PDB file of C-alpha atoms in Angstrom:
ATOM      1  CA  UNK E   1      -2.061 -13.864  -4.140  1.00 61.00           C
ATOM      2  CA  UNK E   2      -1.196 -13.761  -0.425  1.00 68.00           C
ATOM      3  CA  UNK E   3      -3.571 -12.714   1.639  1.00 89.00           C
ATOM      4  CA  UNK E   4      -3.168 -10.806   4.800  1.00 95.00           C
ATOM      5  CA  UNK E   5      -5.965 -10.627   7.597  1.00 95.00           C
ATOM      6  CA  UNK E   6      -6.244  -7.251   9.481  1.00 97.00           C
ATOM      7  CA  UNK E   7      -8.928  -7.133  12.431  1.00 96.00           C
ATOM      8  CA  UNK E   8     -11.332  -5.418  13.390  1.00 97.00           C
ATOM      9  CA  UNK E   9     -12.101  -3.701  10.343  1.00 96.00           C
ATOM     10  CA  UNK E  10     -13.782  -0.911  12.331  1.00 97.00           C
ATOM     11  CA  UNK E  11     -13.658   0.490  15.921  1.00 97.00           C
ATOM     12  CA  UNK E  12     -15.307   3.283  17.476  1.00 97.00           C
ATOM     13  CA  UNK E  13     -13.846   4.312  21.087  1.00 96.00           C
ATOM     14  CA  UNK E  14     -14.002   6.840  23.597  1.00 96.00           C
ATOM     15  CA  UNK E  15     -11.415   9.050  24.058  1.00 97.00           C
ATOM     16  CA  UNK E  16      -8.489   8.171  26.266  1.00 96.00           C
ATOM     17  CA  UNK E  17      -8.928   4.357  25.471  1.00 97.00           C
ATOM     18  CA  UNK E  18      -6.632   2.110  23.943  1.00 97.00           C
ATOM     19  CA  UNK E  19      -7.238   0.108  20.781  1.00 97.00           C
ATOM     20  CA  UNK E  20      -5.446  -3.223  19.564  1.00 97.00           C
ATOM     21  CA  UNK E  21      -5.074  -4.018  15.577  1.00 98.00           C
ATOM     22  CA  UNK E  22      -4.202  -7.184  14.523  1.00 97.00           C
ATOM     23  CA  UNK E  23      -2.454  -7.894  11.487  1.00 96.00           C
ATOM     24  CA  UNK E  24      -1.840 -11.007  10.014  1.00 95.00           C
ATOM     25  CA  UNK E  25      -0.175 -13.092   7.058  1.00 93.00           C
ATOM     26  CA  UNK E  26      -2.273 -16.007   6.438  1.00 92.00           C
ATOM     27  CA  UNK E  27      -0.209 -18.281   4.108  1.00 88.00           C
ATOM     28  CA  UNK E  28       3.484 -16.740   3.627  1.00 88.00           C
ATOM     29  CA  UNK E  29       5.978 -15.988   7.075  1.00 88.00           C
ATOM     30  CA  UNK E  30       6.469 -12.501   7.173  1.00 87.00           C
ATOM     31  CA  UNK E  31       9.998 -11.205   8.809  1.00 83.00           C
ATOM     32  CA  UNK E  32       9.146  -7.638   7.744  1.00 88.00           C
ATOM     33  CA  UNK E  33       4.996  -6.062   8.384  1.00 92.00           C
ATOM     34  CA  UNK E  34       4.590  -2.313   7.871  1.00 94.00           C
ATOM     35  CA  UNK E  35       1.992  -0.084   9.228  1.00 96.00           C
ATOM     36  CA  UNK E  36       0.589   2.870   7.226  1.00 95.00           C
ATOM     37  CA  UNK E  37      -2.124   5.996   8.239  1.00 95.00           C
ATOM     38  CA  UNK E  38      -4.178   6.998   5.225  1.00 92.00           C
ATOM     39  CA  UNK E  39      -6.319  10.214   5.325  1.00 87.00           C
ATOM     40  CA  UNK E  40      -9.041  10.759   3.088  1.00 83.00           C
ATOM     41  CA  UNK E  41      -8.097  10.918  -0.848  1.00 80.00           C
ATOM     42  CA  UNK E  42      -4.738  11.134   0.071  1.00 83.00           C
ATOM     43  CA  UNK E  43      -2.179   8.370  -0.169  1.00 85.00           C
ATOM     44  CA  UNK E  44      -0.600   5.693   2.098  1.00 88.00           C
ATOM     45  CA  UNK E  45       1.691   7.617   5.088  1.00 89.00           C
ATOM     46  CA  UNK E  46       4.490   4.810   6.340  1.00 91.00           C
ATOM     47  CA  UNK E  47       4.111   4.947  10.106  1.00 95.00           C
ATOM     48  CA  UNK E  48       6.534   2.093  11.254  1.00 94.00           C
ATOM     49  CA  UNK E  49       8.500  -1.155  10.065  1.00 92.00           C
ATOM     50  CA  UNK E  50       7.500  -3.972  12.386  1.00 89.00           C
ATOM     51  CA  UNK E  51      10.338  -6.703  12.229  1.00 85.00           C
ATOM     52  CA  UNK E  52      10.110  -9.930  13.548  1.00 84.00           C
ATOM     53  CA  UNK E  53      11.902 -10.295  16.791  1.00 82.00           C
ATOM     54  CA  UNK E  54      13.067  -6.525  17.431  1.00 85.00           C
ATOM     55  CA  UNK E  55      12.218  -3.402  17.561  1.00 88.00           C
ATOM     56  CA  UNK E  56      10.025  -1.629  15.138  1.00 91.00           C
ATOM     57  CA  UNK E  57      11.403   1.211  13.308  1.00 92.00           C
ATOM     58  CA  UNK E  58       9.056   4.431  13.495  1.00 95.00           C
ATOM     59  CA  UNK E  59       8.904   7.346  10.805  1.00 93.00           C
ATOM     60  CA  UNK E  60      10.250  10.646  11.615  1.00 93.00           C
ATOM     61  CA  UNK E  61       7.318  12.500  13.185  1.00 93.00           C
ATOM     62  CA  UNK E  62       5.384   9.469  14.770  1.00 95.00           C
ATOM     63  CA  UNK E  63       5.304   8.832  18.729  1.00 94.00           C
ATOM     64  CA  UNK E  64       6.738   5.312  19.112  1.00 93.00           C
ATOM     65  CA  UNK E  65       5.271   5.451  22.641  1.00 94.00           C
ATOM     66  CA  UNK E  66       1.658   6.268  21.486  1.00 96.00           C
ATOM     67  CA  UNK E  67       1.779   3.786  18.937  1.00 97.00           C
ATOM     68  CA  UNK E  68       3.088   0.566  20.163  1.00 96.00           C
ATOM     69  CA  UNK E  69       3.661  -2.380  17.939  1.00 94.00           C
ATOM     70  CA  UNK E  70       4.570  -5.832  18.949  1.00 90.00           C
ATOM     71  CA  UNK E  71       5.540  -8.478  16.151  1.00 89.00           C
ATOM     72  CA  UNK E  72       6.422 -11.532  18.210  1.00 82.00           C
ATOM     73  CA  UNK E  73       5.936 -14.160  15.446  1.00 89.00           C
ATOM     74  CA  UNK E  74       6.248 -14.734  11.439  1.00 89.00           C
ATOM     75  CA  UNK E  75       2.506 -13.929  11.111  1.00 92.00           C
ATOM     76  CA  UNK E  76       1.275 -11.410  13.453  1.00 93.00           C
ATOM     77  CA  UNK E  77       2.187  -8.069  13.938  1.00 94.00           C
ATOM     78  CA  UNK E  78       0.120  -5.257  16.119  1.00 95.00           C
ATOM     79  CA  UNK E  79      -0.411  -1.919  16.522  1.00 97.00           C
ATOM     80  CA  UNK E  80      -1.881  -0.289  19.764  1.00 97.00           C
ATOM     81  CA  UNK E  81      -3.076   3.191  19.699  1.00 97.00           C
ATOM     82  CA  UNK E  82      -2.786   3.887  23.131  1.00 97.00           C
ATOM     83  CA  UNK E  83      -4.947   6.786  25.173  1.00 96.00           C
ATOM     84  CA  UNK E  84      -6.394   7.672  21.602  1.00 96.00           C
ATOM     85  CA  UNK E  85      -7.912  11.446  20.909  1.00 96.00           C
ATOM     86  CA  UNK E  86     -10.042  12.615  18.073  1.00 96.00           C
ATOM     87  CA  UNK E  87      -7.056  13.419  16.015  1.00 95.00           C
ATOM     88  CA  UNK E  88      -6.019   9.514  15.863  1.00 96.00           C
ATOM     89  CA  UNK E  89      -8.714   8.641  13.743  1.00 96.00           C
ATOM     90  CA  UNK E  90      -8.166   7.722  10.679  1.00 95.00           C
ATOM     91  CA  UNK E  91      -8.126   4.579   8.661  1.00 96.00           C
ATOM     92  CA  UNK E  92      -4.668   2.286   9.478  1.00 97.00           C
ATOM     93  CA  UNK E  93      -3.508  -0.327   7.115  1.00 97.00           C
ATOM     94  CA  UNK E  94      -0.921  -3.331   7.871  1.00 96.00           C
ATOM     95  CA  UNK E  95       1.076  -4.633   5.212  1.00 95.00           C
ATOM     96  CA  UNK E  96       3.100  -7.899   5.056  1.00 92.00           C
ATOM     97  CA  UNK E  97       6.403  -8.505   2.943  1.00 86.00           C
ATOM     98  CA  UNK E  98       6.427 -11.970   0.907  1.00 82.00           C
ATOM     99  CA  UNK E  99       9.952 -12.606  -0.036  1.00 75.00           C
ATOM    100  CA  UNK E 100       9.467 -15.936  -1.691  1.00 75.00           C
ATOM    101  CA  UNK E 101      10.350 -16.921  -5.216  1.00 70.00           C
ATOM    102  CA  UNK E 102      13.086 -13.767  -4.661  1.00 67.00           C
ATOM    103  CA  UNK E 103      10.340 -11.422  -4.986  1.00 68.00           C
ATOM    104  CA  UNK E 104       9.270  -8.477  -2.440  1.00 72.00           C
ATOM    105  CA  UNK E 105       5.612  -8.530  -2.404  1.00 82.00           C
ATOM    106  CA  UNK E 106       3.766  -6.259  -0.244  1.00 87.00           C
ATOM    107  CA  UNK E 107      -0.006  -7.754   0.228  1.00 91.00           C
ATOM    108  CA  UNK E 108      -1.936  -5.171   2.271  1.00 95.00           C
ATOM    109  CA  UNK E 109      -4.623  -6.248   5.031  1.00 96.00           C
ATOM    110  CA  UNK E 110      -8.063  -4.487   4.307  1.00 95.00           C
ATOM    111  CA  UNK E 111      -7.756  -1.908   6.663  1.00 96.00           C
ATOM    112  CA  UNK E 112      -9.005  -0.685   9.831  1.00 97.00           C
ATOM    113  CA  UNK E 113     -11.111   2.502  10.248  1.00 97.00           C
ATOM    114  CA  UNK E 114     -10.791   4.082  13.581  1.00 97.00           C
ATOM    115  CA  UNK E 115     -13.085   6.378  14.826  1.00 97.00           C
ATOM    116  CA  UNK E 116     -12.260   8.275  18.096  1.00 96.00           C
ATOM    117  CA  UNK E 117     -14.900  10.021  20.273  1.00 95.00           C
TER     118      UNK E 117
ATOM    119  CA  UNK W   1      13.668  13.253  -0.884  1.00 33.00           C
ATOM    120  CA  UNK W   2      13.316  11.469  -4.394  1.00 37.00           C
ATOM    121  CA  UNK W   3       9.560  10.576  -4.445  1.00 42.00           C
ATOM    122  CA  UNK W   4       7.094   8.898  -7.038  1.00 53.00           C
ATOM    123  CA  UNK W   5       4.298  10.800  -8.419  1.00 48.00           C
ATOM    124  CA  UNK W   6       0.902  10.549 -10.256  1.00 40.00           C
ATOM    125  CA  UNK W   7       0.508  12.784 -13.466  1.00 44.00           C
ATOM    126  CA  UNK W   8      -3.066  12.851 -13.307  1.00 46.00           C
ATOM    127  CA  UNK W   9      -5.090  12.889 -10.048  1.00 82.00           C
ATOM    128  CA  UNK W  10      -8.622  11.902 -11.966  1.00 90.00           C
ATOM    129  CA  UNK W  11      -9.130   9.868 -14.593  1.00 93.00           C
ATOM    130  CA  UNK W  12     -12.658   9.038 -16.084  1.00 95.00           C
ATOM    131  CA  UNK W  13     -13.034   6.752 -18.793  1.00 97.00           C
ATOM    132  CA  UNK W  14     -16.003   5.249 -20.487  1.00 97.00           C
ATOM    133  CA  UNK W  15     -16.903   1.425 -20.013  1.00 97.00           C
ATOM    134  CA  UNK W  16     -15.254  -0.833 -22.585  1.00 97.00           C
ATOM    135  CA  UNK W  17     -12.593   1.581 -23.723  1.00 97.00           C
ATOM    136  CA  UNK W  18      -8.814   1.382 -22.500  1.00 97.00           C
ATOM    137  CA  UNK W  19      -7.539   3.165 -19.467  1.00 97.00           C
ATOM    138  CA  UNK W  20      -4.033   4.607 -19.273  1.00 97.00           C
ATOM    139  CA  UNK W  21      -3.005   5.637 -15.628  1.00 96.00           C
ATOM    140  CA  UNK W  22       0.788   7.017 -15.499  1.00 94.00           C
ATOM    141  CA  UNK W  23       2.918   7.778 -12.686  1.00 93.00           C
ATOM    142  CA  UNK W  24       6.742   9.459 -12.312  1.00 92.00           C
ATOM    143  CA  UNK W  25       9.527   7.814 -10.476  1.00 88.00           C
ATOM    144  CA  UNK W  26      12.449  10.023  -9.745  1.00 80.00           C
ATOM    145  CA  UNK W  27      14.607   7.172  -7.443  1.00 87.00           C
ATOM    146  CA  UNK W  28      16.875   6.100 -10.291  1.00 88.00           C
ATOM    147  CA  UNK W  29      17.878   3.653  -7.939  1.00 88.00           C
ATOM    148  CA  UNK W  30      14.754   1.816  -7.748  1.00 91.00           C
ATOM    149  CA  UNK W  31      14.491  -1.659  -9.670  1.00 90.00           C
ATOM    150  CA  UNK W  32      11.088  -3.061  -8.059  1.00 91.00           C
ATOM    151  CA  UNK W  33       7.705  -1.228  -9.341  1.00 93.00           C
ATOM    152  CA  UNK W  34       4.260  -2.288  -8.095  1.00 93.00           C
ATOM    153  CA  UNK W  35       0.895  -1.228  -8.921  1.00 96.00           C
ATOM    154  CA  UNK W  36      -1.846  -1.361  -6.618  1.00 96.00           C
ATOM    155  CA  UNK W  37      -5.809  -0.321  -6.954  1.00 97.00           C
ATOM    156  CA  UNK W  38      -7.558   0.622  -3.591  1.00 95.00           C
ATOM    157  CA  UNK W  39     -11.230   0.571  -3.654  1.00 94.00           C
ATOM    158  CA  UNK W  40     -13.126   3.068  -1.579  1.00 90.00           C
ATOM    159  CA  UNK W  41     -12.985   1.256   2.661  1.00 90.00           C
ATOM    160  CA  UNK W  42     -10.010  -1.284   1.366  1.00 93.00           C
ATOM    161  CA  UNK W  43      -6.837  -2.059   1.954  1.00 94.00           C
ATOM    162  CA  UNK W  44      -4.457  -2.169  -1.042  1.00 94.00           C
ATOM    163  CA  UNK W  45      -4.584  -4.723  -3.532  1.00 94.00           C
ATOM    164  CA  UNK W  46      -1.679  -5.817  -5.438  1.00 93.00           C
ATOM    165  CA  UNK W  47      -2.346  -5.926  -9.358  1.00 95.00           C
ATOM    166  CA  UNK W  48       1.281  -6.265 -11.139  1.00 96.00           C
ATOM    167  CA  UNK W  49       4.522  -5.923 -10.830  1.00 93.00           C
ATOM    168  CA  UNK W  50       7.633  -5.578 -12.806  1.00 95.00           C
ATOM    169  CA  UNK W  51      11.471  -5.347 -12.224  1.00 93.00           C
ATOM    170  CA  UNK W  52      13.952  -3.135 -14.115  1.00 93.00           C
ATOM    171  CA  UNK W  53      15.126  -5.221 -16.229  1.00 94.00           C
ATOM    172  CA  UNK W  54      12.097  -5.752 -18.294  1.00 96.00           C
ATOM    173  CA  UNK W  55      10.371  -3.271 -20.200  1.00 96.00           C
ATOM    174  CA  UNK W  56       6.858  -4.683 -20.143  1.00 97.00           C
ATOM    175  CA  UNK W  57       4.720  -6.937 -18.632  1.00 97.00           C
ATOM    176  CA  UNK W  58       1.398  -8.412 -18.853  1.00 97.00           C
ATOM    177  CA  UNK W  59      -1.382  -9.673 -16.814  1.00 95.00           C
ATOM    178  CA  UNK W  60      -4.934 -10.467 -16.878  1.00 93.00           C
ATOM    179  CA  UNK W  61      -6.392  -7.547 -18.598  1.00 96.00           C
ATOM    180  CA  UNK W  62      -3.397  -5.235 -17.336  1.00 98.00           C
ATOM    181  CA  UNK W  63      -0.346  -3.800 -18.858  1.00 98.00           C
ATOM    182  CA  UNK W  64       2.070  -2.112 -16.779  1.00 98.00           C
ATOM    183  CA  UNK W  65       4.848  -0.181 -18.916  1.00 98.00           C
ATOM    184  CA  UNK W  66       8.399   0.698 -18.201  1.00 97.00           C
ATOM    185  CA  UNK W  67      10.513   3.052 -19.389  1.00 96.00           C
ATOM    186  CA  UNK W  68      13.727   4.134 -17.280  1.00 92.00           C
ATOM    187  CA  UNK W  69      15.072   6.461 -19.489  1.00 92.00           C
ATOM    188  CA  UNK W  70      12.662   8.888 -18.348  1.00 93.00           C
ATOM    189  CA  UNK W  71      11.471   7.100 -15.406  1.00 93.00           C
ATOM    190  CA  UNK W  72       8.271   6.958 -16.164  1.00 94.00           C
ATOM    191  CA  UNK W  73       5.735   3.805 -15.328  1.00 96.00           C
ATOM    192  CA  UNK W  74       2.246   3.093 -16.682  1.00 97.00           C
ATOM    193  CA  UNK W  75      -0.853   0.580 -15.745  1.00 98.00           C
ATOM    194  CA  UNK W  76      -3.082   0.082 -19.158  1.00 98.00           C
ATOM    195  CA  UNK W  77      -6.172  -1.114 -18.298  1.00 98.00           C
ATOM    196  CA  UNK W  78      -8.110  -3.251 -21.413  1.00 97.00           C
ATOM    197  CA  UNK W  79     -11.865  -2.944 -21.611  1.00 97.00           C
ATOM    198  CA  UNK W  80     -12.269  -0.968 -18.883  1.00 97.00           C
ATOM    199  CA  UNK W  81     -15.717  -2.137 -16.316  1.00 97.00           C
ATOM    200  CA  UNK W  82     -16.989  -0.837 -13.631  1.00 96.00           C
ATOM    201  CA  UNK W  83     -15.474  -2.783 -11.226  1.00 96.00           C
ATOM    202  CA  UNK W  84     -12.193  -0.909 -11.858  1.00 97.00           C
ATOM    203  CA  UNK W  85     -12.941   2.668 -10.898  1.00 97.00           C
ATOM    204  CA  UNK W  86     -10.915   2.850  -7.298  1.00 96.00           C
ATOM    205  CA  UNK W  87      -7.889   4.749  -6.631  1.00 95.00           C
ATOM    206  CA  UNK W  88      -4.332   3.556  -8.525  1.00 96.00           C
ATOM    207  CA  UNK W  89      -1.197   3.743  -6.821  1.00 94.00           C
ATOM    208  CA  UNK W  90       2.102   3.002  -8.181  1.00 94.00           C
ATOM    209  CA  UNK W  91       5.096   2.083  -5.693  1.00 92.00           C
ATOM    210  CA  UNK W  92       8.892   1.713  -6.137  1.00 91.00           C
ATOM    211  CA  UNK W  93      11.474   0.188  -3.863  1.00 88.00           C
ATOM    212  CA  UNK W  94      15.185  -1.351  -4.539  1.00 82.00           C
ATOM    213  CA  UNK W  95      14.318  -5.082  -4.479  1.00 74.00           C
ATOM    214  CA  UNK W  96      16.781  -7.241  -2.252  1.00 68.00           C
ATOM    215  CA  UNK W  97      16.884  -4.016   0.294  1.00 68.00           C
ATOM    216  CA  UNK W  98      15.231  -3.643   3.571  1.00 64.00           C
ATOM    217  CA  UNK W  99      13.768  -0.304   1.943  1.00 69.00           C
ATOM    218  CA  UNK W 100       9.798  -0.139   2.323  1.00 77.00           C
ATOM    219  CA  UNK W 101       7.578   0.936  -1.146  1.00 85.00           C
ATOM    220  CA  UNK W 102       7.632   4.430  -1.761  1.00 86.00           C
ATOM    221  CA  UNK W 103       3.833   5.080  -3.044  1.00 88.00           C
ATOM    222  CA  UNK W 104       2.899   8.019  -5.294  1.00 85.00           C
ATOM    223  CA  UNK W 105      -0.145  10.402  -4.977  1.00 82.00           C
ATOM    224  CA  UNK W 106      -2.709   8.014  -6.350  1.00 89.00           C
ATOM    225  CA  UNK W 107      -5.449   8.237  -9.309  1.00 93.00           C
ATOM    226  CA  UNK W 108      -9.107   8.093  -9.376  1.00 94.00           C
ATOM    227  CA  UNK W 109     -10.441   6.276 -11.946  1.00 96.00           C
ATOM    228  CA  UNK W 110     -13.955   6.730 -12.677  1.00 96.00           C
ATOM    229  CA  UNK W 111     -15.703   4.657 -15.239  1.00 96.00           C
ATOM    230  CA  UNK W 112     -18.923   5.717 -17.043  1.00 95.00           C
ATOM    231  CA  UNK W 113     -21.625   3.472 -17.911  1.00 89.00           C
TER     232      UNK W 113
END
């Protein structure tokens, strides 16, 4: 299947700092990325639609202005946690749309636990 | 809002026999189902999908069933190993839409040596 890269795969930071996730699609062009929040045993929580070329749509409930994501090409979408607190940890996954052969794939990066001191 | 949901949280199965995970879809809308197992520190990974206008499909191993009348979707996993106990999600969407997976609650599945 598709594979989509997500980096880093873990990040510690102190609190007030801002972190950078990458997420990218490694063999498909992806015009649509998503970004979900999953807590522990619980399932994936949509945070925002990242489209190619304009804005990304946020979920009701999530601060567009403390999480910032830029998709500027086919392939690479990211999401900034900016001035992160405790409560922002949590483990953040990207996923990327494949649309070809008709189909509406959505591969899923491996994740990215952040811890926030 | 319409939802999809897990009947079973837990599911723990014994190695070599079948596994049966099943999951409720209430979007009668939704043509597009996708199965994905999520192993403890992963990311999502896709198993099998199927559309709406099929009733069953099969992969390596894998069975995913369909049934609209009731709107109900199952995974059946064949000789069950090991390397399958993670968490199983099921996710619906309306396929040609911009509309993102809906995901249900998840199931462990534990298998026992």
């Amino acid at each position: 299947g598709a594979v989509v890269s997500q980096h880093p795969s873990r990040v510690i930071c102190k609190s007030g700092t801002s972190v950078k996730i990458e997420c990218r699609s490694l063999d498909f062009q992806a015009t649509t990325m998503f970004w979900y929040r999953q807590f522990p045993k619980q399932s994936l929580m949509l945070m925002a639609t990242s489209n190619e070329g304009s804005k990304a749509t946020y979920e009701q409930g999530v601060e567009k202005d403390k999480f910032l994501i830029n998709h500027a090409s086919l392939t690479l979408s990211t999401l900034t946690v900016t001035s992160a607190h405790p409560e922002d940890s949590s483990f953040y996954i990207c996923s990327a749309r494949d649309r070809t052969g008709g189909r509406a794939i959505q591969y899923f990066g491996a994740g990215t636990r952040l811890s926030v001191l | 809002g319409e939802s999809v949901g897990l009947h079973l949280p837990t599911l723990s199965v014994q190695e070599g026999d079948n596994s049966i995970i099943n999951c409720a879809y209430s979007n009668s809308a939704s043509d597009y189902f996708i199965w994905y197992k999520q192993e403890s520190g992963k990311g999502p990974q896709f198993i099998i999908d199927i559309r709406s206008n099929m009733d069953k499909r099969q992969g390596q191993r894998v069975t995913v069933l369909l049934n609209k009348t009731v709107k109900h979707l199952s995974l059946q996993i064949a000789a069950t190993q090991p390397g399958d106990s993670a968490v199983y999600f099921c996710a619906e969407t309306l396929s040609g839409s911009a509309r993102q997976l809906t995901f249900g609650s998840g199931t462990q599945l534990t298998v026992l040596p």
